[in-house]
PDB file of N, CA, C and O in Angstrom:
ATOM      1  N   LYS A   1       0.822  -1.201  -0.004  1.00  0.00           N
ATOM      2  CA  LYS A   1       0.003   0.001  -0.003  1.00  0.00           C
ATOM      3  C   LYS A   1       0.862   1.261  -0.005  1.00  0.00           C
ATOM      4  O   LYS A   1       0.484   2.261  -0.573  1.00  0.00           O
ATOM      5  N   VAL A   2       2.015   1.183   0.651  1.00  0.00           N
ATOM      6  CA  VAL A   2       2.903   2.342   0.708  1.00  0.00           C
ATOM      7  C   VAL A   2       3.435   2.654  -0.682  1.00  0.00           C
ATOM      8  O   VAL A   2       3.501   3.824  -1.083  1.00  0.00           O
ATOM      9  N   TRP A   3       3.778   1.606  -1.450  1.00  0.00           N
ATOM     10  CA  TRP A   3       4.287   1.829  -2.795  1.00  0.00           C
ATOM     11  C   TRP A   3       3.245   2.492  -3.695  1.00  0.00           C
ATOM     12  O   TRP A   3       3.580   3.329  -4.547  1.00  0.00           O
ATOM     13  N   ILE A   4       2.006   2.114  -3.521  1.00  0.00           N
ATOM     14  CA  ILE A   4       0.947   2.702  -4.334  1.00  0.00           C
ATOM     15  C   ILE A   4       0.848   4.196  -4.069  1.00  0.00           C
ATOM     16  O   ILE A   4       0.793   5.010  -5.000  1.00  0.00           O
ATOM     17  N   VAL A   5       0.875   4.574  -2.798  1.00  0.00           N
ATOM     18  CA  VAL A   5       0.790   5.994  -2.434  1.00  0.00           C
ATOM     19  C   VAL A   5       2.017   6.752  -2.937  1.00  0.00           C
ATOM     20  O   VAL A   5       1.901   7.860  -3.485  1.00  0.00           O
ATOM     21  N   LEU A   6       3.208   6.158  -2.759  1.00  0.00           N
ATOM     22  CA  LEU A   6       4.430   6.823  -3.215  1.00  0.00           C
ATOM     23  C   LEU A   6       4.443   6.988  -4.730  1.00  0.00           C
ATOM     24  O   LEU A   6       4.828   8.061  -5.242  1.00  0.00           O
ATOM     25  N   LEU A   7       4.037   5.956  -5.438  1.00  0.00           N
ATOM     26  CA  LEU A   7       4.022   6.048  -6.899  1.00  0.00           C
ATOM     27  C   LEU A   7       3.003   7.069  -7.393  1.00  0.00           C
ATOM     28  O   LEU A   7       3.282   7.820  -8.335  1.00  0.00           O
ATOM     29  N   LYS A   8       1.840   7.121  -6.767  1.00  0.00           N
ATOM     30  CA  LYS A   8       0.844   8.124  -7.155  1.00  0.00           C
ATOM     31  C   LYS A   8       1.362   9.542  -6.867  1.00  0.00           C
ATOM     32  O   LYS A   8       1.209  10.439  -7.698  1.00  0.00           O
ATOM     33  N   GLY A   9       1.962   9.720  -5.709  1.00  0.00           N
ATOM     34  CA  GLY A   9       2.513  11.034  -5.369  1.00  0.00           C
ATOM     35  C   GLY A   9       3.592  11.445  -6.328  1.00  0.00           C
ATOM     36  O   GLY A   9       3.636  12.586  -6.813  1.00  0.00           O
ATOM     37  N   PHE A  10       4.518  10.519  -6.647  1.00  0.00           N
ATOM     38  CA  PHE A  10       5.582  10.807  -7.589  1.00  0.00           C
ATOM     39  C   PHE A  10       5.015  11.106  -8.979  1.00  0.00           C
ATOM     40  O   PHE A  10       5.440  12.071  -9.635  1.00  0.00           O
ATOM     41  N   GLY A  11       4.039  10.300  -9.417  1.00  0.00           N
ATOM     42  CA  GLY A  11       3.469  10.485 -10.756  1.00  0.00           C
ATOM     43  C   GLY A  11       2.784  11.821 -10.918  1.00  0.00           C
ATOM     44  O   GLY A  11       3.036  12.551 -11.890  1.00  0.00           O
ATOM     45  N   TYR A  12       1.932  12.175  -9.944  1.00  0.00           N
ATOM     46  CA  TYR A  12       1.241  13.453 -10.043  1.00  0.00           C
ATOM     47  C   TYR A  12       2.218  14.628  -9.906  1.00  0.00           C
ATOM     48  O   TYR A  12       2.062  15.642 -10.612  1.00  0.00           O
ATOM     49  N   SER A  13       3.208  14.502  -9.040  1.00  0.00           N
ATOM     50  CA  SER A  13       4.206  15.577  -8.886  1.00  0.00           C
ATOM     51  C   SER A  13       4.992  15.753 -10.169  1.00  0.00           C
ATOM     52  O   SER A  13       5.225  16.869 -10.621  1.00  0.00           O
ATOM     53  N   TRP A  14       5.427  14.641 -10.771  1.00  0.00           N
ATOM     54  CA  TRP A  14       6.222  14.701 -11.999  1.00  0.00           C
ATOM     55  C   TRP A  14       5.407  15.336 -13.124  1.00  0.00           C
ATOM     56  O   TRP A  14       5.923  16.183 -13.847  1.00  0.00           O
ATOM     57  N   LEU A  15       4.166  14.906 -13.275  1.00  0.00           N
ATOM     58  CA  LEU A  15       3.321  15.473 -14.344  1.00  0.00           C
ATOM     59  C   LEU A  15       3.056  16.955 -14.129  1.00  0.00           C
ATOM     60  O   LEU A  15       3.083  17.750 -15.076  1.00  0.00           O
ATOM     61  N   THR A  16       2.824  17.345 -12.886  1.00  0.00           N
ATOM     62  CA  THR A  16       2.577  18.768 -12.571  1.00  0.00           C
ATOM     63  C   THR A  16       3.822  19.599 -12.860  1.00  0.00           C
ATOM     64  O   THR A  16       3.738  20.642 -13.548  1.00  0.00           O
ATOM     65  N   LEU A  17       4.967  19.172 -12.338  1.00  0.00           N
ATOM     66  CA  LEU A  17       6.193  19.926 -12.573  1.00  0.00           C
ATOM     67  C   LEU A  17       6.572  19.940 -14.043  1.00  0.00           C
ATOM     68  O   LEU A  17       7.046  20.958 -14.568  1.00  0.00           O
ATOM     69  N   GLY A  18       6.367  18.812 -14.717  1.00  0.00           N
ATOM     70  CA  GLY A  18       6.656  18.760 -16.149  1.00  0.00           C
ATOM     71  C   GLY A  18       5.788  19.724 -16.955  1.00  0.00           C
ATOM     72  O   GLY A  18       6.260  20.415 -17.839  1.00  0.00           O
ATOM     73  N   ALA A  19       4.505  19.765 -16.624  1.00  0.00           N
ATOM     74  CA  ALA A  19       3.583  20.689 -17.313  1.00  0.00           C
ATOM     75  C   ALA A  19       3.971  22.143 -17.043  1.00  0.00           C
ATOM     76  O   ALA A  19       3.928  22.983 -17.971  1.00  0.00           O
ATOM     77  N   ILE A  20       4.368  22.435 -15.822  1.00  0.00           N
ATOM     78  CA  ILE A  20       4.803  23.797 -15.490  1.00  0.00           C
ATOM     79  C   ILE A  20       6.056  24.165 -16.265  1.00  0.00           C
ATOM     80  O   ILE A  20       6.168  25.270 -16.816  1.00  0.00           O
ATOM     81  N   LEU A  21       7.017  23.240 -16.342  1.00  0.00           N
ATOM     82  CA  LEU A  21       8.257  23.514 -17.088  1.00  0.00           C
ATOM     83  C   LEU A  21       7.991  23.667 -18.584  1.00  0.00           C
ATOM     84  O   LEU A  21       8.599  24.508 -19.238  1.00  0.00           O
ATOM     85  N   ILE A  22       7.100  22.855 -19.122  1.00  0.00           N
ATOM     86  CA  ILE A  22       6.770  22.988 -20.532  1.00  0.00           C
ATOM     87  C   ILE A  22       6.110  24.337 -20.811  1.00  0.00           C
ATOM     88  O   ILE A  22       6.450  25.038 -21.768  1.00  0.00           O
ATOM     89  N   ALA A  23       5.165  24.724 -19.935  1.00  0.00           N
ATOM     90  CA  ALA A  23       4.510  26.017 -20.099  1.00  0.00           C
ATOM     91  C   ALA A  23       5.507  27.167 -19.949  1.00  0.00           C
ATOM     92  O   ALA A  23       5.447  28.145 -20.704  1.00  0.00           O
ATOM     93  N   ALA A  24       6.448  27.037 -19.011  1.00  0.00           N
ATOM     94  CA  ALA A  24       7.474  28.069 -18.835  1.00  0.00           C
ATOM     95  C   ALA A  24       8.373  28.145 -20.068  1.00  0.00           C
ATOM     96  O   ALA A  24       8.770  29.246 -20.484  1.00  0.00           O
ATOM     97  N   GLY A  25       8.689  27.007 -20.646  1.00  0.00           N
ATOM     98  CA  GLY A  25       9.505  27.006 -21.866  1.00  0.00           C
ATOM     99  C   GLY A  25       8.807  27.676 -23.039  1.00  0.00           C
ATOM    100  O   GLY A  25       9.418  28.416 -23.794  1.00  0.00           O
ATOM    101  N   ILE A  26       7.527  27.397 -23.172  1.00  0.00           N
ATOM    102  CA  ILE A  26       6.752  28.029 -24.250  1.00  0.00           C
ATOM    103  C   ILE A  26       6.665  29.533 -24.026  1.00  0.00           C
ATOM    104  O   ILE A  26       6.856  30.329 -24.946  1.00  0.00           O
ATOM    105  N   ALA A  27       6.398  29.930 -22.758  1.00  0.00           N
ATOM    106  CA  ALA A  27       6.333  31.365 -22.443  1.00  0.00           C
ATOM    107  C   ALA A  27       7.681  32.043 -22.673  1.00  0.00           C
ATOM    108  O   ALA A  27       7.738  33.165 -23.180  1.00  0.00           O
ATOM    109  N   GLY A  28       8.764  31.381 -22.304  1.00  0.00           N
ATOM    110  CA  GLY A  28      10.095  31.937 -22.512  1.00  0.00           C
ATOM    111  C   GLY A  28      10.409  32.104 -23.988  1.00  0.00           C
ATOM    112  O   GLY A  28      10.999  33.103 -24.400  1.00  0.00           O
ATOM    113  N   THR A  29      10.020  31.113 -24.782  1.00  0.00           N
ATOM    114  CA  THR A  29      10.228  31.215 -26.228  1.00  0.00           C
ATOM    115  C   THR A  29       9.428  32.372 -26.800  1.00  0.00           C
ATOM    116  O   THR A  29       9.920  33.137 -27.636  1.00  0.00           O
ATOM    117  N   TRP A  30       8.206  32.536 -26.309  1.00  0.00           N
ATOM    118  CA  TRP A  30       7.355  33.629 -26.782  1.00  0.00           C
ATOM    119  C   TRP A  30       7.957  34.978 -26.408  1.00  0.00           C
ATOM    120  O   TRP A  30       7.999  35.906 -27.216  1.00  0.00           O
ATOM    121  N   MET A  31       8.453  35.087 -25.171  1.00  0.00           N
ATOM    122  CA  MET A  31       9.013  36.370 -24.723  1.00  0.00           C
ATOM    123  C   MET A  31      10.334  36.689 -25.443  1.00  0.00           C
ATOM    124  O   MET A  31      10.580  37.842 -25.775  1.00  0.00           O
ATOM    125  N   LYS A  32      11.150  35.682 -25.683  1.00  0.00           N
ATOM    126  CA  LYS A  32      12.456  35.933 -26.296  1.00  0.00           C
ATOM    127  C   LYS A  32      12.369  36.136 -27.813  1.00  0.00           C
ATOM    128  O   LYS A  32      12.969  37.057 -28.346  1.00  0.00           O
ATOM    129  N   ASP A  33      11.633  35.237 -28.482  1.00  0.00           N
ATOM    130  CA  ASP A  33      11.635  35.240 -29.946  1.00  0.00           C
ATOM    131  C   ASP A  33      10.311  35.640 -30.576  1.00  0.00           C
ATOM    132  O   ASP A  33      10.193  35.663 -31.792  1.00  0.00           O
ATOM    133  N   GLY A  34       9.292  35.888 -29.759  1.00  0.00           N
ATOM    134  CA  GLY A  34       8.015  36.363 -30.291  1.00  0.00           C
ATOM    135  C   GLY A  34       7.005  35.253 -30.499  1.00  0.00           C
ATOM    136  O   GLY A  34       7.281  34.058 -30.339  1.00  0.00           O
ATOM    137  N   PHE A  35       5.803  35.705 -30.890  1.00  0.00           N
ATOM    138  CA  PHE A  35       4.686  34.807 -31.059  1.00  0.00           C
ATOM    139  C   PHE A  35       4.943  33.799 -32.166  1.00  0.00           C
ATOM    140  O   PHE A  35       4.549  32.628 -32.039  1.00  0.00           O
ATOM    141  N   SER A  36       5.591  34.192 -33.223  1.00  0.00           N
ATOM    142  CA  SER A  36       5.823  33.272 -34.346  1.00  0.00           C
ATOM    143  C   SER A  36       6.714  32.107 -33.942  1.00  0.00           C
ATOM    144  O   SER A  36       6.515  30.980 -34.410  1.00  0.00           O
ATOM    145  N   ALA A  37       7.688  32.342 -33.051  1.00  0.00           N
ATOM    146  CA  ALA A  37       8.535  31.259 -32.581  1.00  0.00           C
ATOM    147  C   ALA A  37       7.734  30.285 -31.715  1.00  0.00           C
ATOM    148  O   ALA A  37       7.919  29.068 -31.810  1.00  0.00           O
ATOM    149  N   ALA A  38       6.876  30.827 -30.868  1.00  0.00           N
ATOM    150  CA  ALA A  38       6.032  29.963 -30.032  1.00  0.00           C
ATOM    151  C   ALA A  38       5.061  29.167 -30.916  1.00  0.00           C
ATOM    152  O   ALA A  38       4.792  27.995 -30.655  1.00  0.00           O
ATOM    153  N   GLN A  39       4.554  29.814 -31.923  1.00  0.00           N
ATOM    154  CA  GLN A  39       3.633  29.157 -32.845  1.00  0.00           C
ATOM    155  C   GLN A  39       4.366  28.036 -33.602  1.00  0.00           C
ATOM    156  O   GLN A  39       3.824  26.944 -33.794  1.00  0.00           O
ATOM    157  N   GLU A  40       5.600  28.281 -33.986  1.00  0.00           N
ATOM    158  CA  GLU A  40       6.403  27.270 -34.665  1.00  0.00           C
ATOM    159  C   GLU A  40       6.721  26.101 -33.725  1.00  0.00           C
ATOM    160  O   GLU A  40       6.728  24.956 -34.128  1.00  0.00           O
ATOM    161  N   LEU A  41       6.951  26.442 -32.456  1.00  0.00           N
ATOM    162  CA  LEU A  41       7.244  25.415 -31.473  1.00  0.00           C
ATOM    163  C   LEU A  41       6.047  24.482 -31.264  1.00  0.00           C
ATOM    164  O   LEU A  41       6.214  23.267 -31.091  1.00  0.00           O
ATOM    165  N   LEU A  42       4.845  25.020 -31.303  1.00  0.00           N
ATOM    166  CA  LEU A  42       3.628  24.233 -31.089  1.00  0.00           C
ATOM    167  C   LEU A  42       2.995  23.728 -32.376  1.00  0.00           C
ATOM    168  O   LEU A  42       1.887  23.193 -32.363  1.00  0.00           O
ATOM    169  N   ASN A  43       3.701  23.877 -33.478  1.00  0.00           N
ATOM    170  CA  ASN A  43       3.234  23.397 -34.774  1.00  0.00           C
ATOM    171  C   ASN A  43       3.011  21.886 -34.685  1.00  0.00           C
ATOM    172  O   ASN A  43       3.862  21.153 -34.213  1.00  0.00           O
ATOM    173  N   PRO A  44       1.861  21.387 -35.127  1.00  0.00           N
ATOM    174  CA  PRO A  44       1.603  19.943 -35.037  1.00  0.00           C
ATOM    175  C   PRO A  44       2.581  19.094 -35.832  1.00  0.00           C
ATOM    176  O   PRO A  44       2.711  17.911 -35.592  1.00  0.00           O
ATOM    177  N   PHE A  45       3.273  19.693 -36.783  1.00  0.00           N
ATOM    178  CA  PHE A  45       4.249  18.935 -37.588  1.00  0.00           C
ATOM    179  C   PHE A  45       5.643  18.969 -36.962  1.00  0.00           C
ATOM    180  O   PHE A  45       6.564  18.381 -37.507  1.00  0.00           O
ATOM    181  N   ASN A  46       5.799  19.652 -35.843  1.00  0.00           N
ATOM    182  CA  ASN A  46       7.079  19.698 -35.128  1.00  0.00           C
ATOM    183  C   ASN A  46       7.160  18.494 -34.203  1.00  0.00           C
ATOM    184  O   ASN A  46       6.912  18.577 -33.009  1.00  0.00           O
ATOM    185  N   LEU A  47       7.515  17.350 -34.771  1.00  0.00           N
ATOM    186  CA  LEU A  47       7.503  16.109 -34.019  1.00  0.00           C
ATOM    187  C   LEU A  47       8.589  16.055 -32.939  1.00  0.00           C
ATOM    188  O   LEU A  47       8.403  15.399 -31.927  1.00  0.00           O
ATOM    189  N   LYS A  48       9.692  16.758 -33.155  1.00  0.00           N
ATOM    190  CA  LYS A  48      10.766  16.747 -32.146  1.00  0.00           C
ATOM    191  C   LYS A  48      10.270  17.321 -30.827  1.00  0.00           C
ATOM    192  O   LYS A  48      10.574  16.785 -29.764  1.00  0.00           O
ATOM    193  N   ASN A  49       9.506  18.389 -30.897  1.00  0.00           N
ATOM    194  CA  ASN A  49       8.985  19.016 -29.686  1.00  0.00           C
ATOM    195  C   ASN A  49       8.018  18.077 -28.959  1.00  0.00           C
ATOM    196  O   ASN A  49       8.089  17.933 -27.738  1.00  0.00           O
ATOM    197  N   TYR A  50       7.115  17.454 -29.686  1.00  0.00           N
ATOM    198  CA  TYR A  50       6.150  16.556 -29.048  1.00  0.00           C
ATOM    199  C   TYR A  50       6.827  15.309 -28.498  1.00  0.00           C
ATOM    200  O   TYR A  50       6.435  14.788 -27.457  1.00  0.00           O
ATOM    201  N   LEU A  51       7.875  14.834 -29.192  1.00  0.00           N
ATOM    202  CA  LEU A  51       8.624  13.697 -28.670  1.00  0.00           C
ATOM    203  C   LEU A  51       9.344  14.079 -27.365  1.00  0.00           C
ATOM    204  O   LEU A  51       9.338  13.310 -26.398  1.00  0.00           O
ATOM    205  N   ALA A  52       9.923  15.279 -27.326  1.00  0.00           N
ATOM    206  CA  ALA A  52      10.581  15.741 -26.103  1.00  0.00           C
ATOM    207  C   ALA A  52       9.574  15.888 -24.957  1.00  0.00           C
ATOM    208  O   ALA A  52       9.863  15.519 -23.812  1.00  0.00           O
ATOM    209  N   MET A  53       8.376  16.398 -25.248  1.00  0.00           N
ATOM    210  CA  MET A  53       7.352  16.516 -24.211  1.00  0.00           C
ATOM    211  C   MET A  53       6.924  15.129 -23.708  1.00  0.00           C
ATOM    212  O   MET A  53       6.741  14.930 -22.507  1.00  0.00           O
ATOM    213  N   PHE A  54       6.781  14.182 -24.628  1.00  0.00           N
ATOM    214  CA  PHE A  54       6.389  12.830 -24.234  1.00  0.00           C
ATOM    215  C   PHE A  54       7.456  12.198 -23.343  1.00  0.00           C
ATOM    216  O   PHE A  54       7.140  11.596 -22.316  1.00  0.00           O
ATOM    217  N   ILE A  55       8.717  12.346 -23.740  1.00  0.00           N
ATOM    218  CA  ILE A  55       9.818  11.790 -22.943  1.00  0.00           C
ATOM    219  C   ILE A  55       9.857  12.441 -21.571  1.00  0.00           C
ATOM    220  O   ILE A  55      10.130  11.783 -20.562  1.00  0.00           O
ATOM    221  N   MET A  56       9.569  13.729 -21.516  1.00  0.00           N
ATOM    222  CA  MET A  56       9.594  14.441 -20.240  1.00  0.00           C
ATOM    223  C   MET A  56       8.459  13.996 -19.299  1.00  0.00           C
ATOM    224  O   MET A  56       8.647  13.880 -18.108  1.00  0.00           O
ATOM    225  N   LEU A  57       7.281  13.723 -19.851  1.00  0.00           N
ATOM    226  CA  LEU A  57       6.126  13.382 -19.023  1.00  0.00           C
ATOM    227  C   LEU A  57       5.937  11.894 -18.827  1.00  0.00           C
ATOM    228  O   LEU A  57       5.173  11.471 -17.952  1.00  0.00           O
ATOM    229  N   ALA A  58       6.645  11.061 -19.591  1.00  0.00           N
ATOM    230  CA  ALA A  58       6.472   9.612 -19.532  1.00  0.00           C
ATOM    231  C   ALA A  58       6.734   9.006 -18.144  1.00  0.00           C
ATOM    232  O   ALA A  58       5.966   8.131 -17.728  1.00  0.00           O
ATOM    233  N   PRO A  59       7.760   9.405 -17.416  1.00  0.00           N
ATOM    234  CA  PRO A  59       7.959   8.789 -16.099  1.00  0.00           C
ATOM    235  C   PRO A  59       6.774   8.992 -15.140  1.00  0.00           C
ATOM    236  O   PRO A  59       6.414   8.084 -14.391  1.00  0.00           O
ATOM    237  N   GLY A  60       6.165  10.156 -15.177  1.00  0.00           N
ATOM    238  CA  GLY A  60       4.998  10.410 -14.329  1.00  0.00           C
ATOM    239  C   GLY A  60       3.819   9.560 -14.728  1.00  0.00           C
ATOM    240  O   GLY A  60       3.142   8.964 -13.878  1.00  0.00           O
ATOM    241  N   GLY A  61       3.576   9.458 -16.007  1.00  0.00           N
ATOM    242  CA  GLY A  61       2.467   8.617 -16.486  1.00  0.00           C
ATOM    243  C   GLY A  61       2.740   7.147 -16.213  1.00  0.00           C
ATOM    244  O   GLY A  61       1.850   6.401 -15.828  1.00  0.00           O
ATOM    245  N   GLY A  62       3.980   6.731 -16.384  1.00  0.00           N
ATOM    246  CA  GLY A  62       4.345   5.338 -16.093  1.00  0.00           C
ATOM    247  C   GLY A  62       4.167   5.009 -14.615  1.00  0.00           C
ATOM    248  O   GLY A  62       3.708   3.917 -14.272  1.00  0.00           O
ATOM    249  N   ALA A  63       4.520   5.945 -13.749  1.00  0.00           N
ATOM    250  CA  ALA A  63       4.347   5.724 -12.298  1.00  0.00           C
ATOM    251  C   ALA A  63       2.864   5.595 -11.950  1.00  0.00           C
ATOM    252  O   ALA A  63       2.491   4.747 -11.131  1.00  0.00           O
ATOM    253  N   LEU A  64       2.026   6.401 -12.587  1.00  0.00           N
ATOM    254  CA  LEU A  64       0.583   6.305 -12.315  1.00  0.00           C
ATOM    255  C   LEU A  64       0.004   4.980 -12.808  1.00  0.00           C
ATOM    256  O   LEU A  64      -0.827   4.364 -12.123  1.00  0.00           O
ATOM    257  N   VAL A  65       0.429   4.538 -13.973  1.00  0.00           N
ATOM    258  CA  VAL A  65      -0.040   3.244 -14.499  1.00  0.00           C
ATOM    259  C   VAL A  65       0.420   2.117 -13.595  1.00  0.00           C
ATOM    260  O   VAL A  65      -0.340   1.190 -13.273  1.00  0.00           O
ATOM    261  N   TRP A  66       1.680   2.178 -13.151  1.00  0.00           N
ATOM    262  CA  TRP A  66       2.222   1.157 -12.256  1.00  0.00           C
ATOM    263  C   TRP A  66       1.444   1.136 -10.931  1.00  0.00           C
ATOM    264  O   TRP A  66       1.135   0.071 -10.416  1.00  0.00           O
ATOM    265  N   ALA A  67       1.125   2.314 -10.404  1.00  0.00           N
ATOM    266  CA  ALA A  67       0.367   2.389  -9.155  1.00  0.00           C
ATOM    267  C   ALA A  67      -1.021   1.771  -9.319  1.00  0.00           C
ATOM    268  O   ALA A  67      -1.501   1.068  -8.430  1.00  0.00           O
ATOM    269  N   GLU A  68      -1.664   2.024 -10.454  1.00  0.00           N
ATOM    270  CA  GLU A  68      -2.980   1.442 -10.701  1.00  0.00           C
ATOM    271  C   GLU A  68      -2.912  -0.079 -10.811  1.00  0.00           C
ATOM    272  O   GLU A  68      -3.780  -0.791 -10.302  1.00  0.00           O
ATOM    273  N   LYS A  69      -1.864  -0.583 -11.460  1.00  0.00           N
ATOM    274  CA  LYS A  69      -1.710  -2.032 -11.573  1.00  0.00           C
ATOM    275  C   LYS A  69      -1.462  -2.655 -10.195  1.00  0.00           C
ATOM    276  O   LYS A  69      -2.004  -3.717  -9.881  1.00  0.00           O
ATOM    277  N   LEU A  70      -0.639  -2.006  -9.386  1.00  0.00           N
ATOM    278  CA  LEU A  70      -0.407  -2.510  -8.025  1.00  0.00           C
ATOM    279  C   LEU A  70      -1.677  -2.483  -7.201  1.00  0.00           C
ATOM    280  O   LEU A  70      -1.940  -3.406  -6.431  1.00  0.00           O
ATOM    281  N   ALA A  71      -2.479  -1.427  -7.358  1.00  0.00           N
ATOM    282  CA  ALA A  71      -3.733  -1.331  -6.615  1.00  0.00           C
ATOM    283  C   ALA A  71      -4.693  -2.431  -7.035  1.00  0.00           C
ATOM    284  O   ALA A  71      -5.357  -3.042  -6.196  1.00  0.00           O
ATOM    285  N   ALA A  72      -4.774  -2.693  -8.344  1.00  0.00           N
ATOM    286  CA  ALA A  72      -5.660  -3.749  -8.825  1.00  0.00           C
ATOM    287  C   ALA A  72      -5.180  -5.113  -8.327  1.00  0.00           C
ATOM    288  O   ALA A  72      -5.997  -5.952  -7.907  1.00  0.00           O
ATOM    289  N   LYS A  73      -3.874  -5.327  -8.332  1.00  0.00           N
ATOM    290  CA  LYS A  73      -3.311  -6.592  -7.855  1.00  0.00           C
ATOM    291  C   LYS A  73      -3.574  -6.756  -6.365  1.00  0.00           C
ATOM    292  O   LYS A  73      -3.927  -7.839  -5.889  1.00  0.00           O
ATOM    293  N   ASN A  74      -3.413  -5.669  -5.622  1.00  0.00           N
ATOM    294  CA  ASN A  74      -3.645  -5.687  -4.183  1.00  0.00           C
ATOM    295  C   ASN A  74      -5.132  -5.966  -3.874  1.00  0.00           C
ATOM    296  O   ASN A  74      -5.449  -6.746  -2.985  1.00  0.00           O
ATOM    297  N   LYS A  75      -6.010  -5.344  -4.635  1.00  0.00           N
ATOM    298  CA  LYS A  75      -7.445  -5.551  -4.447  1.00  0.00           C
ATOM    299  C   LYS A  75      -7.844  -6.986  -4.767  1.00  0.00           C
ATOM    300  O   LYS A  75      -8.634  -7.607  -4.055  1.00  0.00           O
ATOM    301  N   GLN A  76      -7.262  -7.524  -5.832  1.00  0.00           N
ATOM    302  CA  GLN A  76      -7.543  -8.907  -6.217  1.00  0.00           C
ATOM    303  C   GLN A  76      -7.053  -9.867  -5.143  1.00  0.00           C
ATOM    304  O   GLN A  76      -7.722 -10.830  -4.801  1.00  0.00           O
ATOM    305  N   ARG A  77      -5.876  -9.583  -4.597  1.00  0.00           N
ATOM    306  CA  ARG A  77      -5.324 -10.446  -3.554  1.00  0.00           C
ATOM    307  C   ARG A  77      -6.189 -10.398  -2.292  1.00  0.00           C
ATOM    308  O   ARG A  77      -6.449 -11.440  -1.669  1.00  0.00           O
ATOM    309  N   GLN A  78      -6.662  -9.211  -1.945  1.00  0.00           N
ATOM    310  CA  GLN A  78      -7.515  -9.081  -0.767  1.00  0.00           C
ATOM    311  C   GLN A  78      -8.856  -9.795  -0.952  1.00  0.00           C
ATOM    312  O   GLN A  78      -9.378 -10.404  -0.050  1.00  0.00           O
ATOM    313  N   SER A  79      -9.413  -9.710  -2.153  1.00  0.00           N
ATOM    314  CA  SER A  79     -10.703 -10.357  -2.394  1.00  0.00           C
ATOM    315  C   SER A  79     -10.540 -11.887  -2.385  1.00  0.00           C
ATOM    316  O   SER A  79     -11.427 -12.594  -1.916  1.00  0.00           O
ATOM    317  N   SER A  80      -9.417 -12.384  -2.865  1.00  0.00           N
ATOM    318  CA  SER A  80      -9.198 -13.833  -2.815  1.00  0.00           C
ATOM    319  C   SER A  80      -8.931 -14.307  -1.391  1.00  0.00           C
ATOM    320  O   SER A  80      -9.318 -15.412  -1.025  1.00  0.00           O
ATOM    321  N   GLU A  81      -8.334 -13.477  -0.559  1.00  0.00           N
ATOM    322  CA  GLU A  81      -8.122 -13.835   0.838  1.00  0.00           C
ATOM    323  C   GLU A  81      -9.433 -13.823   1.616  1.00  0.00           C
ATOM    324  O   GLU A  81      -9.612 -14.598   2.537  1.00  0.00           O
ATOM    325  N   ASN A  82     -10.349 -12.943   1.247  1.00  0.00           N
ATOM    326  CA  ASN A  82     -11.632 -12.855   1.935  1.00  0.00           C
ATOM    327  C   ASN A  82     -12.524 -14.036   1.616  1.00  0.00           C
ATOM    328  O   ASN A  82     -13.396 -14.397   2.382  1.00  0.00           O
ATOM    329  N   ARG A  83     -12.330 -14.662   0.460  1.00  0.00           N
ATOM    330  CA  ARG A  83     -13.155 -15.813   0.079  1.00  0.00           C
ATOM    331  C   ARG A  83     -12.764 -17.057   0.859  1.00  0.00           C
ATOM    332  O   ARG A  83     -13.561 -17.939   1.024  1.00  0.00           O
ATOM    333  N   ILE A  84     -11.531 -17.122   1.280  1.00  0.00           N
ATOM    334  CA  ILE A  84     -11.051 -18.336   1.972  1.00  0.00           C
ATOM    335  C   ILE A  84     -11.553 -18.405   3.386  1.00  0.00           C
ATOM    336  O   ILE A  84     -11.875 -17.610   4.084  1.00  0.00           O
TER     337      ILE A  84
END
């Protein structure tokens, strides 16, 4: 149960901090190079940027998925123990 709580806390913290850093990067690009640079950065055909965002946010999402799997496994184990 402790691992589930720790993984959820880590996952939500990582996703929150990652989203804040991504937003700060976009705002910094806008302030330094203007709206057109920010628009180019968020261009749907700019796959490098989206790949970098995915790599940055993946550990948080992975931790949340892992926590859910552990919770489901824990719940299944508890229900099988209650039947005995």
